[in-house]
CSV table of C-alpha atoms in Angstrom, one decimal:
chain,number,residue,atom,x,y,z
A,1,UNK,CA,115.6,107.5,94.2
A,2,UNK,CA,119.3,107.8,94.8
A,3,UNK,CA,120.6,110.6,93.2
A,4,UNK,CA,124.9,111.0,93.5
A,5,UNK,CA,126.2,113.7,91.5
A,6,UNK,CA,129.8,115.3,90.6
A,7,UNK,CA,129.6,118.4,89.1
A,8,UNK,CA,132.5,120.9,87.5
A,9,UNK,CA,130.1,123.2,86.8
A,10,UNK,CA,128.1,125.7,89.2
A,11,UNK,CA,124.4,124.6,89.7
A,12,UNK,CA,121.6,125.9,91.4
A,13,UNK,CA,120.7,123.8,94.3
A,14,UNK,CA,117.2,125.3,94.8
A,15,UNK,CA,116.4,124.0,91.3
A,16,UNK,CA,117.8,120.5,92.0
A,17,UNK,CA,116.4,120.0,95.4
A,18,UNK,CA,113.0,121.1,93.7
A,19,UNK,CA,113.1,118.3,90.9
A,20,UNK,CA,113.9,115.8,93.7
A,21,UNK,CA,111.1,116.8,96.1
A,22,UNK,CA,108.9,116.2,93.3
A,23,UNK,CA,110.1,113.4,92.6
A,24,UNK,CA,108.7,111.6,95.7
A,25,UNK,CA,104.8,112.5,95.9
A,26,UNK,CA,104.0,111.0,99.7
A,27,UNK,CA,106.9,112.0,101.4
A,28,UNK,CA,106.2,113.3,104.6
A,29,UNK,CA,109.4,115.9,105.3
A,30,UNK,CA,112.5,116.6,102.9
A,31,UNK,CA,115.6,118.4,104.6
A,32,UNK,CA,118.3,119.8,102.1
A,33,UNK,CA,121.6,121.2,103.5
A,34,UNK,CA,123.2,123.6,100.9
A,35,UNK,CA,127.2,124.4,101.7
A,36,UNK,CA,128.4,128.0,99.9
A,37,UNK,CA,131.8,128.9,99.4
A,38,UNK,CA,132.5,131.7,102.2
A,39,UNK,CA,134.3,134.7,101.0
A,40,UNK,CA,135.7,135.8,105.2
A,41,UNK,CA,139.2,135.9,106.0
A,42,UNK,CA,140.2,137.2,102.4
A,43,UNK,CA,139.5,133.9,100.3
A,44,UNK,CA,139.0,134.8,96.9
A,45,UNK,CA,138.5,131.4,95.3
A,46,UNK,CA,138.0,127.6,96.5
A,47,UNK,CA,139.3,124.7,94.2
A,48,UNK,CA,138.2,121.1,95.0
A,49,UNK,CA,139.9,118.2,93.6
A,50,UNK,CA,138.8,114.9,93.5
A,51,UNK,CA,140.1,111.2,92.3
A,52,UNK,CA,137.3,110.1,89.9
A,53,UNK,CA,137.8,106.4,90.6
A,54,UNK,CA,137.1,106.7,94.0
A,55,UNK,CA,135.1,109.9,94.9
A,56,UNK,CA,131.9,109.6,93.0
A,57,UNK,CA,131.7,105.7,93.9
A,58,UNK,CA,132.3,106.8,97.2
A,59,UNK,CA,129.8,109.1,97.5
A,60,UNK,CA,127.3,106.5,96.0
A,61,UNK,CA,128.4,103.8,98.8
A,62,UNK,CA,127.1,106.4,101.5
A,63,UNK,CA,124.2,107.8,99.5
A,64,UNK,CA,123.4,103.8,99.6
A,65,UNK,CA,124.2,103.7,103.5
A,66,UNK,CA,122.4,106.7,104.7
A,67,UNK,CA,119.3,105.4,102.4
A,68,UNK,CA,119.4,102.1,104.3
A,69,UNK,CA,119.9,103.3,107.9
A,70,UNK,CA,116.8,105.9,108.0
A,71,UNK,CA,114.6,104.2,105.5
A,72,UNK,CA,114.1,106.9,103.3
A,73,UNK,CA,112.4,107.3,100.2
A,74,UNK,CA,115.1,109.3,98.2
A,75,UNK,CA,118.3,110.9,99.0
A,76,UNK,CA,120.6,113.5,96.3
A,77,UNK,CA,124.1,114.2,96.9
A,78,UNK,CA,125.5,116.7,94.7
A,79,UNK,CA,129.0,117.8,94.6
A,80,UNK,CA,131.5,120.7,93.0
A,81,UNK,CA,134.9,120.2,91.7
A,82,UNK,CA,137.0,122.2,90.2
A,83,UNK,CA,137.5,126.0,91.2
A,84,UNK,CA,134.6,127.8,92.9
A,85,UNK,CA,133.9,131.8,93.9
A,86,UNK,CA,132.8,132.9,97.2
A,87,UNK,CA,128.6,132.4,97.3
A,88,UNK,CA,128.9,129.7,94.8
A,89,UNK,CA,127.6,126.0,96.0
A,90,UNK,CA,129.8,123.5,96.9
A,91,UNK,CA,127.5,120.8,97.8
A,92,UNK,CA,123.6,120.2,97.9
A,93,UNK,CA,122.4,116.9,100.5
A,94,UNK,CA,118.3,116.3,99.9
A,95,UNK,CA,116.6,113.7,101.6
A,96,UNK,CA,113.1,112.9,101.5
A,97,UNK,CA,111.6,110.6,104.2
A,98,UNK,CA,108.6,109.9,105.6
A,99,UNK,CA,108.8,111.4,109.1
A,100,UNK,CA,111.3,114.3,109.6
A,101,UNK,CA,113.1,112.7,112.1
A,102,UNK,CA,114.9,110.5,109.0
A,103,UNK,CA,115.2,113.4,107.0
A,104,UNK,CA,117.0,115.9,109.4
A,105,UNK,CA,118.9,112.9,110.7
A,106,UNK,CA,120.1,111.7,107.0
A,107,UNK,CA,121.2,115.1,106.1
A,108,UNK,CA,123.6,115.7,109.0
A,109,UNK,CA,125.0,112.4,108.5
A,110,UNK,CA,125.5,112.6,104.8
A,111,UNK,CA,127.3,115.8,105.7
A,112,UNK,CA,129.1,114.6,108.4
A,113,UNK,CA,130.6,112.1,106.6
A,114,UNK,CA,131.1,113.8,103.3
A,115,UNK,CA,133.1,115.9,105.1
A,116,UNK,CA,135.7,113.5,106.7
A,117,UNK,CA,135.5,110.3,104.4
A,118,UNK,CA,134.5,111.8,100.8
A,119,UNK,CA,137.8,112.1,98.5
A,120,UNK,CA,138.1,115.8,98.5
A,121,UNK,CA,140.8,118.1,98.7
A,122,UNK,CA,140.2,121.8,98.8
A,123,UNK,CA,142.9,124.6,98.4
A,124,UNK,CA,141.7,128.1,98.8
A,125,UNK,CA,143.0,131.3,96.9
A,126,UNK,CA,144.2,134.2,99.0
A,127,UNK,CA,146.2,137.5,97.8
A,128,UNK,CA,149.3,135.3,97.9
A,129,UNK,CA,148.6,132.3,96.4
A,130,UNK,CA,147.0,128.9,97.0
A,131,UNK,CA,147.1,126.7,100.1
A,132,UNK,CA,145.6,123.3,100.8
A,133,UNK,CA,143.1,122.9,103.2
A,134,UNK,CA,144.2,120.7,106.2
A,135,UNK,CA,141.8,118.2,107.7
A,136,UNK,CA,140.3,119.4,110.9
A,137,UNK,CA,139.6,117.2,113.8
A,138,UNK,CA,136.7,118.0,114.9
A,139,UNK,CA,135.2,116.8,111.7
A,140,UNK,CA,136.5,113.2,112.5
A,141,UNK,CA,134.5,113.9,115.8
A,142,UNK,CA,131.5,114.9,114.2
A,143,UNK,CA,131.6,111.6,112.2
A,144,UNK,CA,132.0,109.8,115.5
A,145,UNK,CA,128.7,110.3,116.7
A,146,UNK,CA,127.0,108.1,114.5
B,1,UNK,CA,155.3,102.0,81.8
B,2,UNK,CA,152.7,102.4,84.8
B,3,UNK,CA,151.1,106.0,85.9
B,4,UNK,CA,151.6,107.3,89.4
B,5,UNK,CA,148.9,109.5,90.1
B,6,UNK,CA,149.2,112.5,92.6
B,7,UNK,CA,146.4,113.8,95.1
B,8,UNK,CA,146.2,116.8,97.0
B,9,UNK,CA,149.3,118.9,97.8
B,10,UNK,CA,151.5,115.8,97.3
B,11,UNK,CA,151.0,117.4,93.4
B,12,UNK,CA,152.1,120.2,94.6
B,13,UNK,CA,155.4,118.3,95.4
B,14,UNK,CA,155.5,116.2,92.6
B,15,UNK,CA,155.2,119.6,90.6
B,16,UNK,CA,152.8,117.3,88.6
B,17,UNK,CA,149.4,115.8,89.0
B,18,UNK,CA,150.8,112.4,87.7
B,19,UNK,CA,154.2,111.1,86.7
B,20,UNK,CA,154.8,107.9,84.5
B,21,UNK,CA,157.0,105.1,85.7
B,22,UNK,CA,158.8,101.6,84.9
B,23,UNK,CA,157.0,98.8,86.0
B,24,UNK,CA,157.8,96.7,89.1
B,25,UNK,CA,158.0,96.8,92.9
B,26,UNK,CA,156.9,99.4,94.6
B,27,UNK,CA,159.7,99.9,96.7
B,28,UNK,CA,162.1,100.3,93.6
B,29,UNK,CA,159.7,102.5,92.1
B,30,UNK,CA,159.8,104.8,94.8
B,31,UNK,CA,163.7,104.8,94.3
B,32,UNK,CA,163.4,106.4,91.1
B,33,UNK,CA,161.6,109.3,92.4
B,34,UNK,CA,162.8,112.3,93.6
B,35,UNK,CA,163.9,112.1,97.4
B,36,UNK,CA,161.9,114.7,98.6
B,37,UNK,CA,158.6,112.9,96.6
B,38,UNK,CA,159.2,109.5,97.8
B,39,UNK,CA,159.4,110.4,101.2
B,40,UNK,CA,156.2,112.9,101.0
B,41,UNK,CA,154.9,109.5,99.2
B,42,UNK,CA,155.4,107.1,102.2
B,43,UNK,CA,153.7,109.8,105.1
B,44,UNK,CA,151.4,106.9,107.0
B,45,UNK,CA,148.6,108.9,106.6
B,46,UNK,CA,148.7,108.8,102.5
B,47,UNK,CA,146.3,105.9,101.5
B,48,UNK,CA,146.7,104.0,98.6
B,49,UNK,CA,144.7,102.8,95.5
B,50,UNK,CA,145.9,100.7,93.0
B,51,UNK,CA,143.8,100.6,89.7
B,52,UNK,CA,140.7,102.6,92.0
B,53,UNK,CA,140.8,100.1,94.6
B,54,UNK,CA,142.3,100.8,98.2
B,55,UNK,CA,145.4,98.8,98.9
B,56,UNK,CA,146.0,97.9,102.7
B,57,UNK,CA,149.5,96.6,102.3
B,58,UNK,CA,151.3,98.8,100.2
B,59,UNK,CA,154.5,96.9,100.7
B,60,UNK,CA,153.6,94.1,98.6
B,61,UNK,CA,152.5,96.3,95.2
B,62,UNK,CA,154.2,95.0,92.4
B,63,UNK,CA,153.3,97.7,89.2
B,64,UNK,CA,152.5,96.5,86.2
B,65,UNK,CA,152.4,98.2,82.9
B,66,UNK,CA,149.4,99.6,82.7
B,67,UNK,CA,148.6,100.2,86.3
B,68,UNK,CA,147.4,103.5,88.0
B,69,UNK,CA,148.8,104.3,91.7
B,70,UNK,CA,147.3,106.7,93.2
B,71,UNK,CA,148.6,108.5,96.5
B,72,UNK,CA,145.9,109.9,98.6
B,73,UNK,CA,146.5,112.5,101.4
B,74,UNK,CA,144.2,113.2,104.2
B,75,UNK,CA,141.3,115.1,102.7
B,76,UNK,CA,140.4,118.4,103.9
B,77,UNK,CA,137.6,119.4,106.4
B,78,UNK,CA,135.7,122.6,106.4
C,1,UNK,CA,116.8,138.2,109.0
C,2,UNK,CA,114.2,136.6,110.7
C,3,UNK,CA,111.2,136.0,108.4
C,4,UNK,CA,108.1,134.3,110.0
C,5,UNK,CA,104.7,133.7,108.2
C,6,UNK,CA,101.4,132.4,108.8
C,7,UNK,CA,100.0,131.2,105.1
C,8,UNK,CA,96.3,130.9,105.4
C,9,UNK,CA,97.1,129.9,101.1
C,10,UNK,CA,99.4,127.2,99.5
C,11,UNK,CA,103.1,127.8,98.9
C,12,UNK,CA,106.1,127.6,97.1
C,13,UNK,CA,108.6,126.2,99.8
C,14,UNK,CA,111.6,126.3,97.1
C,15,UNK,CA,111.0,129.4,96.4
C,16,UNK,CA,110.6,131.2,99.5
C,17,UNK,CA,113.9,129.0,100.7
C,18,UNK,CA,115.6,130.3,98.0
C,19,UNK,CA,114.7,133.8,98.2
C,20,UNK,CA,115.6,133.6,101.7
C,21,UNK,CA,119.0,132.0,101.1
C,22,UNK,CA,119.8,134.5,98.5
C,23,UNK,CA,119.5,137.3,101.2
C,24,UNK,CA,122.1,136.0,103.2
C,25,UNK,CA,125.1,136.4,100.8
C,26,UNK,CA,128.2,135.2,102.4
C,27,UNK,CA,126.5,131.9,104.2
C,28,UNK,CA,128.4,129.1,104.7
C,29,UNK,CA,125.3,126.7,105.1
C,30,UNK,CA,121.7,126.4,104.8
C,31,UNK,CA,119.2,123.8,106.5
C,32,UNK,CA,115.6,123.7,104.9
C,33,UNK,CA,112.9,121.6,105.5
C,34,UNK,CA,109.8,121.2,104.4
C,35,UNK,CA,107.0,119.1,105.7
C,36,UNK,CA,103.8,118.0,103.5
C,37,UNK,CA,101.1,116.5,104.1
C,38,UNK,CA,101.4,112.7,104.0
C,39,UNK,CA,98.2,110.5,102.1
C,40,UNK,CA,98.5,107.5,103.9
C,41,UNK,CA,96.3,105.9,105.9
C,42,UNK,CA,93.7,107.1,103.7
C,43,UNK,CA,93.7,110.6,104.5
C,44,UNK,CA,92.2,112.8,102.0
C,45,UNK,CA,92.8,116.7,104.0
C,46,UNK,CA,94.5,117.5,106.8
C,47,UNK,CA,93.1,121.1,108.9
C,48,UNK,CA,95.3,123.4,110.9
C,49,UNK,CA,93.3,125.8,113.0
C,50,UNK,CA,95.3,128.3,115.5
C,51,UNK,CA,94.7,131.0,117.8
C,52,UNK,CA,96.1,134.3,115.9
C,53,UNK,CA,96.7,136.2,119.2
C,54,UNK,CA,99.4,133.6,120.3
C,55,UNK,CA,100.3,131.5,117.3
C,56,UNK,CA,102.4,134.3,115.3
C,57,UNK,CA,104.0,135.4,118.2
C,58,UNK,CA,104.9,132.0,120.0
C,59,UNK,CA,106.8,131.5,116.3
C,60,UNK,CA,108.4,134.6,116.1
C,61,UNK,CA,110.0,133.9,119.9
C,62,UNK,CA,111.1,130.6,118.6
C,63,UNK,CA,112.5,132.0,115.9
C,64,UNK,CA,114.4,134.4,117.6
C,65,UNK,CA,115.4,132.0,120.2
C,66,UNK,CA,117.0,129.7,117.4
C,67,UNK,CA,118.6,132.5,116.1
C,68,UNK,CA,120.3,133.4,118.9
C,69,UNK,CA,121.5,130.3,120.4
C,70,UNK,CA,122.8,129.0,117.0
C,71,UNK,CA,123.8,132.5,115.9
C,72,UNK,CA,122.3,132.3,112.8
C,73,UNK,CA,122.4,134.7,110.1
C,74,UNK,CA,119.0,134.3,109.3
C,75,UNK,CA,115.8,132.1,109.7
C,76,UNK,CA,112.9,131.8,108.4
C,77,UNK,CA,109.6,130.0,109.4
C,78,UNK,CA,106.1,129.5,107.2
C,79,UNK,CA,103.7,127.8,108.6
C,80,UNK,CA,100.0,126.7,107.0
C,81,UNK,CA,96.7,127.1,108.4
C,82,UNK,CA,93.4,125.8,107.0
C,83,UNK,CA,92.6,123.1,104.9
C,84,UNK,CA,95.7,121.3,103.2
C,85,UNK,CA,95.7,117.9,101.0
C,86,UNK,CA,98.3,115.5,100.7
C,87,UNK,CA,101.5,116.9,99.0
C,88,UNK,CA,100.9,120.5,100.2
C,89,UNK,CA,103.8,121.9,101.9
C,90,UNK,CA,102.3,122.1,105.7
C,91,UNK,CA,105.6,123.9,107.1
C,92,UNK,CA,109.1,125.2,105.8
C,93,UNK,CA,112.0,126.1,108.1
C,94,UNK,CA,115.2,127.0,106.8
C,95,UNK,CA,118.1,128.5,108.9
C,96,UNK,CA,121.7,130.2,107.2
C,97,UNK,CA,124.9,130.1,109.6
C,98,UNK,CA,128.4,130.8,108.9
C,99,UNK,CA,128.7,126.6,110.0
C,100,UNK,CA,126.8,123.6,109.1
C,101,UNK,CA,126.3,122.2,112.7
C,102,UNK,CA,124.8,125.4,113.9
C,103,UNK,CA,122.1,125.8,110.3
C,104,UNK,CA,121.5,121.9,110.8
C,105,UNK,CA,120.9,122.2,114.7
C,106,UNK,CA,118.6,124.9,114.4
C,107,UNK,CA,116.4,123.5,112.0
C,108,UNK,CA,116.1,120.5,113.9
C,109,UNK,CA,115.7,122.2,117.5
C,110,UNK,CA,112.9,124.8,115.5
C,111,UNK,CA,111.5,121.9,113.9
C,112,UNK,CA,111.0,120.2,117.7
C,113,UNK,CA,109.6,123.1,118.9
C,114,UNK,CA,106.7,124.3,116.4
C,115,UNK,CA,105.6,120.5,116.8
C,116,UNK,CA,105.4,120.4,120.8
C,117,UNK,CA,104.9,124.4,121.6
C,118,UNK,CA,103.1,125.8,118.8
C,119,UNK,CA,99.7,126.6,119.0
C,120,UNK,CA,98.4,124.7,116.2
C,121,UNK,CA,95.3,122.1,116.6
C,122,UNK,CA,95.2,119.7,113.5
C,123,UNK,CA,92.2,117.4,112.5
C,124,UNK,CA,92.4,114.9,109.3
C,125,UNK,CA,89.6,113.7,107.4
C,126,UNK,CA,89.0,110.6,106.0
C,127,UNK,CA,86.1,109.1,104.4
C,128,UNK,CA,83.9,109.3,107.7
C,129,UNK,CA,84.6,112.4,108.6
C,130,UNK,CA,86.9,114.7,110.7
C,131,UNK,CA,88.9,113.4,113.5
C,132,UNK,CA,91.3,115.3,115.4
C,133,UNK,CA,95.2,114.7,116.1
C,134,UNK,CA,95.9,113.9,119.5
C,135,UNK,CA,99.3,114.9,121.2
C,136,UNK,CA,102.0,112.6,121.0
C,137,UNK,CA,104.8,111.4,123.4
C,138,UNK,CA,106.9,111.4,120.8
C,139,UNK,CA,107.3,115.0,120.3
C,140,UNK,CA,107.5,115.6,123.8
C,141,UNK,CA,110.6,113.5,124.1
C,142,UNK,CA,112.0,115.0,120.7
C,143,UNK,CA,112.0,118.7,122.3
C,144,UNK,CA,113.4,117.3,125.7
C,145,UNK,CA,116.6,116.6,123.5
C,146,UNK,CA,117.5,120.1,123.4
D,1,UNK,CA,79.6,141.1,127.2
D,2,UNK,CA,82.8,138.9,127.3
D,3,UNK,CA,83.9,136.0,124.7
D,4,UNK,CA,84.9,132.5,125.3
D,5,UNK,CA,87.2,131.2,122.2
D,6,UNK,CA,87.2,126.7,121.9
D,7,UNK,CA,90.2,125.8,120.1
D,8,UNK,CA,90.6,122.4,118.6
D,9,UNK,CA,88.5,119.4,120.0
D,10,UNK,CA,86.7,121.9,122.3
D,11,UNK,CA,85.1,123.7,119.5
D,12,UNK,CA,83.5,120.3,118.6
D,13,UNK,CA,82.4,120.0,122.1
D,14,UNK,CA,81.2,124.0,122.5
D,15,UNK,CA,79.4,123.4,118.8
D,16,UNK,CA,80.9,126.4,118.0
D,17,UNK,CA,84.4,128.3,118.1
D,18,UNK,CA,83.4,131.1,120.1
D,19,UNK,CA,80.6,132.1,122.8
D,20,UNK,CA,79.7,135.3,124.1
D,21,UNK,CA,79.1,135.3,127.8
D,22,UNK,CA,78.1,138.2,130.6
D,23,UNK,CA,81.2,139.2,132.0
D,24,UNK,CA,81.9,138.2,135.8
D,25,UNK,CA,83.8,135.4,137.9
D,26,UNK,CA,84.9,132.7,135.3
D,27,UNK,CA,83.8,130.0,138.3
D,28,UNK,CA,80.4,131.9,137.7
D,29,UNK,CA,80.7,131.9,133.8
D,30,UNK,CA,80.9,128.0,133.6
D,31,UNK,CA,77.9,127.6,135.4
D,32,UNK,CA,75.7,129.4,132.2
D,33,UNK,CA,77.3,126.8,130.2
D,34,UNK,CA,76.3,123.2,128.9
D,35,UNK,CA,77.5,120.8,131.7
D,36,UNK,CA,79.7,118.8,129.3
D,37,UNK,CA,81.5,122.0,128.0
D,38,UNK,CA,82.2,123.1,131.7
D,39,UNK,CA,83.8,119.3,132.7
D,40,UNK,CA,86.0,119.7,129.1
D,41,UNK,CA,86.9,123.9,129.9
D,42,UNK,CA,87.9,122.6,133.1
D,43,UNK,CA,90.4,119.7,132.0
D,44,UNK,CA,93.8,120.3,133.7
D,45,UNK,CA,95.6,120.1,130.5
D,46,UNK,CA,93.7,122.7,129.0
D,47,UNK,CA,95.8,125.8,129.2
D,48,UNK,CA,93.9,129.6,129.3
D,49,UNK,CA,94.4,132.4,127.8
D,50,UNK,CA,93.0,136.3,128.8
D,51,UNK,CA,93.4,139.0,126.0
D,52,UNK,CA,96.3,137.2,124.5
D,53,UNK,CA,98.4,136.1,127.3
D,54,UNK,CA,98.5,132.8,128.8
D,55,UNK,CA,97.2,132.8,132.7
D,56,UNK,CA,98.7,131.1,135.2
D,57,UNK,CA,96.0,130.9,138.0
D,58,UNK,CA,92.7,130.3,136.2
D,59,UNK,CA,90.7,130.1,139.3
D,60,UNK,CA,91.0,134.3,140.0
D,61,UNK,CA,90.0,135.0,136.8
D,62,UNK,CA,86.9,138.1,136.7
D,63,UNK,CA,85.8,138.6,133.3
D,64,UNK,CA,84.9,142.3,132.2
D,65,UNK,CA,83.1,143.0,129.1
D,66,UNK,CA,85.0,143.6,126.1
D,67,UNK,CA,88.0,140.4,127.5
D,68,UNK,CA,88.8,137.3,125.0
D,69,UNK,CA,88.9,134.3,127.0
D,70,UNK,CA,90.6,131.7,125.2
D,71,UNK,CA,90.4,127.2,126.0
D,72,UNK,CA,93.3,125.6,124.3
D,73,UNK,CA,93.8,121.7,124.5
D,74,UNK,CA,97.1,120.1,123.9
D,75,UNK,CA,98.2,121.1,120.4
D,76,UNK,CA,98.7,118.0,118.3
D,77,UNK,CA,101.5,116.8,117.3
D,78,UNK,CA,102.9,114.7,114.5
């Protein structure tokens, strides 16, 4: 089951990751990767933009890839937008394989490349105002190791 | 008229998330703009999508009515 | 916090995972997985037996040494013993970190470990009988990653 | 008297998880035991542990009453 989800609402990822795991009776290991809003360095508030003709049919294209390349059984992406407190979820990866191998590896690629490919931008709130999010390189060198 | 759509802080330059234009070549589009915009618009690392679809040669975009441009910054990391 | 368990009963995976998360307030990421008991091949139980004076402490050092080199907030390890049929939750590991890398790495390199180092000695029955689970070369190689 | 704990395969072999055995020499100790459990104790990768801790140097091992003497086989993996 592929399961690609933009959300502007918070969720609870425990309960989705739950419904998904049950989903696939005879898988052999499911790793989920939650991602919460930090509160350090003063943030008091995260907003996430997105263009809607490209983002959620981007993140479908790689749910679709990362299915393919470790053979798994099921795989949920699930992503904020919108404006976001510190200890709220930003995103929620599940993937359920048969060996665990598939499903650690699927996760960490999923995030890897949701990080540096997904049409995101973030700007976070501080005392003084907003500022946007620059892109960091070392997430383009965490996508080149796969 | 066309629609010009705005991603990331290039919004923040545009002081609006989209901005409604006369149809035609991209390049005398971008004339209309404000200076500042146009050249924020034109950074090589903003990609392009015309009507949802990533455009390689942004050169060649002729608008017509009814068409959505969208100007995408690098997205952020963290 | 470093929460490990020995369950000699079934249990909730998602729930201890998300009571665990939810004492880490301020996380930036969480890596869980959970392994189950796979049905194919015609197995109809799978048995865990251990040797308590070693077992609970050999996870508890592997805990701490994941926590440590990933410097991890927190993480938690359940483990099952006795008799477990396919779909039970056989193991849960979930590790919170200020960064993704380090809560995705440590649930992979705790994962590798409990599987080559833990004093665990599983047999499956199917419809002849018992039959144990030899070691495989697999998991050796898996834990020489690290 | 002294224990000997079989873990995994070797509690198949022992026909039973645990043994008590009079305490002395371990070399000694194998000898009171079925011929095929001694050859299977005495299988390089089986690892040994006394009261809990893993021993290094099987071979010195001296039994006193009251010690857990544990046989552990490769754990399996999967």
């Amino acid at each position: 089951m592929i399961d690609v989800r933009l959300l502007d609402q918070s969720f609870n990822p425990g309960q989705l990751a739950g419904l998904f795991s049950q989903a696939h009776p005879g898988l052999g290991g499911v790793c989920t990767f939650v991602g919460e809003v930090r509160g350090e360095g003063g943030v008091e508030a995260l907003e996430l933009s997105h263009y809607a003709p490209l983002t959620l049919p981007g993140m479908k294209a790689l749910a679709q890839r990362a299915a393919v390349r470790f053979d798994l059984m099921g795989i949920l992406i699930v992503h904020r937008t919108g404006v976001m407190l510190p200890g709220e979820p930003i995103v929620c990866v599940s993937a359920a394989a048969s060996h665990r191998r598939a499903a650690i590896d699927a996760t960490d690629f999923v995030m890897d490349h949701l990080k540096s490919d997904s049409w995101f931008w973030k700007r976070e709130k501080k005392g003084a105002g907003w500022t946007w999010i620059e892109p960091r390189g070392d997430d383009y060198a965490a996508k080149e190791r796969w | 008229m066309a629609l010009l759509v705005f991603l990331g802080r290039l919004a923040d330059v545009a002081g609006a998330g989209q901005r409604a234009v006369e149809p035609g070549p991209l390049a005398e589009v971008l004339t209309t703009l404000p200076p500042a915009l146009a050249i924020a618009l034109l950074d090589e690392r903003v990609r392009i999508a015309l009507n949802g679809e990533l455009v390689s040669e942004p050169e060649a975009i002729m608008l017509e009515p009814g068409d959505e441009l969208a100007f995408l910054p690098p997205v952020s990391g963290g």
